[in-house]
């Protein structure tokens, strides 16, 4: 995460906000960035692979 991302996130919040809201948004952004990075490394699963995984765990 970059300072710019943090600044942009803060700028999107109202003038008064709970610190927890900022933290939640930053964690959300971080998880999305991690997902994109994993996909770029080829560590993601296809839709069909995920469906198969879900089916196998239901049994």
Short mmCIF file of N, CA and C in Angstrom, two decimals:
data_model
loop_
_atom_site.label_atom_id
_atom_site.label_comp_id
_atom_site.label_asym_id
_atom_site.label_seq_id
_atom_site.Cartn_x
_atom_site.Cartn_y
_atom_site.Cartn_z
N UNK A 1 0.86 -1.17 0.00
CA UNK A 1 0.00 0.00 0.00
C UNK A 1 0.90 1.22 0.00
N UNK A 2 0.44 2.24 -0.68
CA UNK A 2 1.24 3.46 -0.77
C UNK A 2 0.63 4.57 0.10
N UNK A 3 1.44 5.57 0.36
CA UNK A 3 0.93 6.74 1.09
C UNK A 3 -0.21 7.38 0.31
N UNK A 4 -0.08 7.38 -1.00
CA UNK A 4 -1.10 7.98 -1.86
C UNK A 4 -2.44 7.28 -1.66
N UNK A 5 -2.42 5.96 -1.56
CA UNK A 5 -3.65 5.19 -1.34
C UNK A 5 -4.27 5.58 0.00
N UNK A 6 -3.43 5.71 1.02
CA UNK A 6 -3.93 6.09 2.35
C UNK A 6 -4.52 7.50 2.30
N UNK A 7 -3.81 8.41 1.65
CA UNK A 7 -4.30 9.80 1.54
C UNK A 7 -5.63 9.84 0.79
N UNK A 8 -5.72 9.11 -0.30
CA UNK A 8 -6.97 9.08 -1.08
C UNK A 8 -8.11 8.52 -0.25
N UNK A 9 -7.82 7.49 0.52
CA UNK A 9 -8.85 6.88 1.37
C UNK A 9 -9.33 7.87 2.42
N UNK A 10 -8.41 8.57 3.04
CA UNK A 10 -8.78 9.58 4.04
C UNK A 10 -9.60 10.69 3.39
N UNK A 11 -9.21 11.10 2.20
CA UNK A 11 -9.95 12.17 1.52
C UNK A 11 -11.39 11.77 1.19
N UNK A 12 -11.64 10.48 1.03
CA UNK A 12 -12.99 10.01 0.71
C UNK A 12 -13.90 9.93 1.94
N UNK A 13 -13.32 10.01 3.12
CA UNK A 13 -14.11 9.94 4.35
C UNK A 13 -14.71 11.31 4.67
N UNK A 14 -15.81 11.30 5.42
CA UNK A 14 -16.37 12.59 5.87
C UNK A 14 -15.40 13.28 6.84
N UNK A 15 -15.65 14.53 7.16
CA UNK A 15 -14.76 15.28 8.06
C UNK A 15 -14.66 14.62 9.44
N UNK A 16 -15.74 14.04 9.89
CA UNK A 16 -15.72 13.32 11.17
C UNK A 16 -15.98 11.84 10.88
N UNK A 17 -15.09 10.99 11.38
CA UNK A 17 -15.25 9.55 11.16
C UNK A 17 -14.60 8.79 12.30
N UNK A 18 -14.99 7.56 12.44
CA UNK A 18 -14.39 6.69 13.45
C UNK A 18 -13.10 6.10 12.88
N UNK A 19 -12.09 6.01 13.70
CA UNK A 19 -10.81 5.44 13.27
C UNK A 19 -11.01 4.02 12.72
N UNK A 20 -11.92 3.28 13.33
CA UNK A 20 -12.19 1.91 12.89
C UNK A 20 -12.65 1.87 11.42
N UNK A 21 -13.41 2.87 11.00
CA UNK A 21 -13.87 2.92 9.61
C UNK A 21 -12.68 3.07 8.66
N UNK A 22 -11.73 3.93 9.01
CA UNK A 22 -10.52 4.09 8.19
C UNK A 22 -9.74 2.79 8.15
N UNK A 23 -9.56 2.18 9.29
CA UNK A 23 -8.81 0.92 9.36
C UNK A 23 -9.50 -0.16 8.53
N UNK A 24 -10.80 -0.27 8.64
CA UNK A 24 -11.55 -1.27 7.87
C UNK A 24 -11.37 -1.04 6.36
N UNK A 25 -11.43 0.20 5.93
CA UNK A 25 -11.27 0.50 4.50
C UNK A 25 -9.86 0.16 4.03
N UNK A 26 -8.86 0.48 4.84
CA UNK A 26 -7.48 0.19 4.46
C UNK A 26 -7.22 -1.31 4.39
N UNK A 27 -7.79 -2.06 5.33
CA UNK A 27 -7.65 -3.51 5.29
C UNK A 27 -8.32 -4.06 4.05
N UNK A 28 -9.49 -3.56 3.72
CA UNK A 28 -10.22 -3.98 2.52
C UNK A 28 -9.37 -3.74 1.26
N UNK A 29 -8.80 -2.55 1.16
CA UNK A 29 -7.96 -2.22 0.00
C UNK A 29 -6.73 -3.13 -0.04
N UNK A 30 -6.13 -3.37 1.11
CA UNK A 30 -4.96 -4.24 1.17
C UNK A 30 -5.28 -5.65 0.69
N UNK A 31 -6.43 -6.18 1.11
CA UNK A 31 -6.83 -7.53 0.69
C UNK A 31 -7.06 -7.59 -0.82
N UNK A 32 -7.65 -6.55 -1.38
CA UNK A 32 -7.86 -6.51 -2.83
C UNK A 32 -6.52 -6.48 -3.55
N UNK A 33 -5.60 -5.64 -3.06
CA UNK A 33 -4.28 -5.57 -3.67
C UNK A 33 -3.55 -6.91 -3.59
N UNK A 34 -3.69 -7.60 -2.45
CA UNK A 34 -3.07 -8.92 -2.29
C UNK A 34 -3.68 -9.91 -3.29
N UNK A 35 -4.97 -9.84 -3.50
CA UNK A 35 -5.63 -10.72 -4.45
C UNK A 35 -5.16 -10.49 -5.87
N UNK A 36 -5.02 -9.22 -6.26
CA UNK A 36 -4.51 -8.90 -7.60
C UNK A 36 -3.08 -9.41 -7.76
N UNK A 37 -2.26 -9.22 -6.73
CA UNK A 37 -0.86 -9.67 -6.80
C UNK A 37 -0.80 -11.20 -6.92
N UNK A 38 -1.64 -11.90 -6.16
CA UNK A 38 -1.68 -13.36 -6.24
C UNK A 38 -2.11 -13.81 -7.63
N UNK A 39 -3.08 -13.14 -8.20
CA UNK A 39 -3.54 -13.48 -9.55
C UNK A 39 -2.43 -13.27 -10.57
N UNK A 40 -1.68 -12.20 -10.42
CA UNK A 40 -0.57 -11.94 -11.34
C UNK A 40 0.52 -13.00 -11.22
N UNK A 41 0.67 -13.57 -10.02
CA UNK A 41 1.66 -14.63 -9.82
C UNK A 41 1.12 -15.99 -10.23
N UNK A 42 -0.12 -16.02 -10.69
CA UNK A 42 -0.72 -17.29 -11.10
C UNK A 42 -1.22 -18.12 -9.95
N UNK A 43 -1.47 -17.50 -8.82
CA UNK A 43 -1.90 -18.22 -7.62
C UNK A 43 -3.41 -18.18 -7.41
N UNK A 44 -4.14 -17.83 -8.44
CA UNK A 44 -5.60 -17.77 -8.30
C UNK A 44 -6.22 -19.04 -8.87
N UNK A 45 -7.48 -19.25 -8.57
CA UNK A 45 -8.22 -20.40 -9.06
C UNK A 45 -9.29 -19.93 -10.04
N UNK A 46 -9.61 -20.80 -10.98
CA UNK A 46 -10.68 -20.49 -11.91
C UNK A 46 -12.02 -20.65 -11.21
N UNK A 47 -13.06 -20.14 -11.82
CA UNK A 47 -14.41 -20.28 -11.28
C UNK A 47 -14.77 -21.75 -11.12
N UNK A 48 -14.43 -22.54 -12.11
CA UNK A 48 -14.73 -23.98 -12.06
C UNK A 48 -13.97 -24.66 -10.93
N UNK A 49 -12.72 -24.28 -10.70
CA UNK A 49 -11.94 -24.87 -9.60
C UNK A 49 -12.57 -24.54 -8.25
N UNK A 50 -13.03 -23.32 -8.10
CA UNK A 50 -13.66 -22.91 -6.84
C UNK A 50 -14.97 -23.68 -6.63
N UNK A 51 -15.78 -23.81 -7.70
CA UNK A 51 -17.03 -24.57 -7.58
C UNK A 51 -16.75 -26.01 -7.18
N UNK A 52 -15.73 -26.63 -7.75
CA UNK A 52 -15.37 -28.00 -7.41
C UNK A 52 -14.93 -28.09 -5.97
N UNK A 53 -14.16 -27.12 -5.51
CA UNK A 53 -13.70 -27.08 -4.12
C UNK A 53 -14.87 -26.97 -3.15
N UNK A 54 -15.81 -26.10 -3.46
CA UNK A 54 -16.99 -25.93 -2.61
C UNK A 54 -17.80 -27.23 -2.57
N UNK A 55 -18.00 -27.85 -3.73
CA UNK A 55 -18.75 -29.11 -3.77
C UNK A 55 -18.06 -30.18 -2.93
N UNK A 56 -16.75 -30.26 -3.00
CA UNK A 56 -16.01 -31.30 -2.27
C UNK A 56 -16.09 -31.08 -0.77
N UNK A 57 -16.24 -29.87 -0.34
CA UNK A 57 -16.29 -29.58 1.11
C UNK A 57 -17.71 -29.71 1.67
N UNK A 58 -18.70 -29.78 0.82
CA UNK A 58 -20.08 -29.93 1.29
C UNK A 58 -20.37 -31.36 1.71
N UNK A 59 -19.57 -32.28 1.24
CA UNK A 59 -19.82 -33.72 1.51
C UNK A 59 -19.42 -34.12 2.88
#
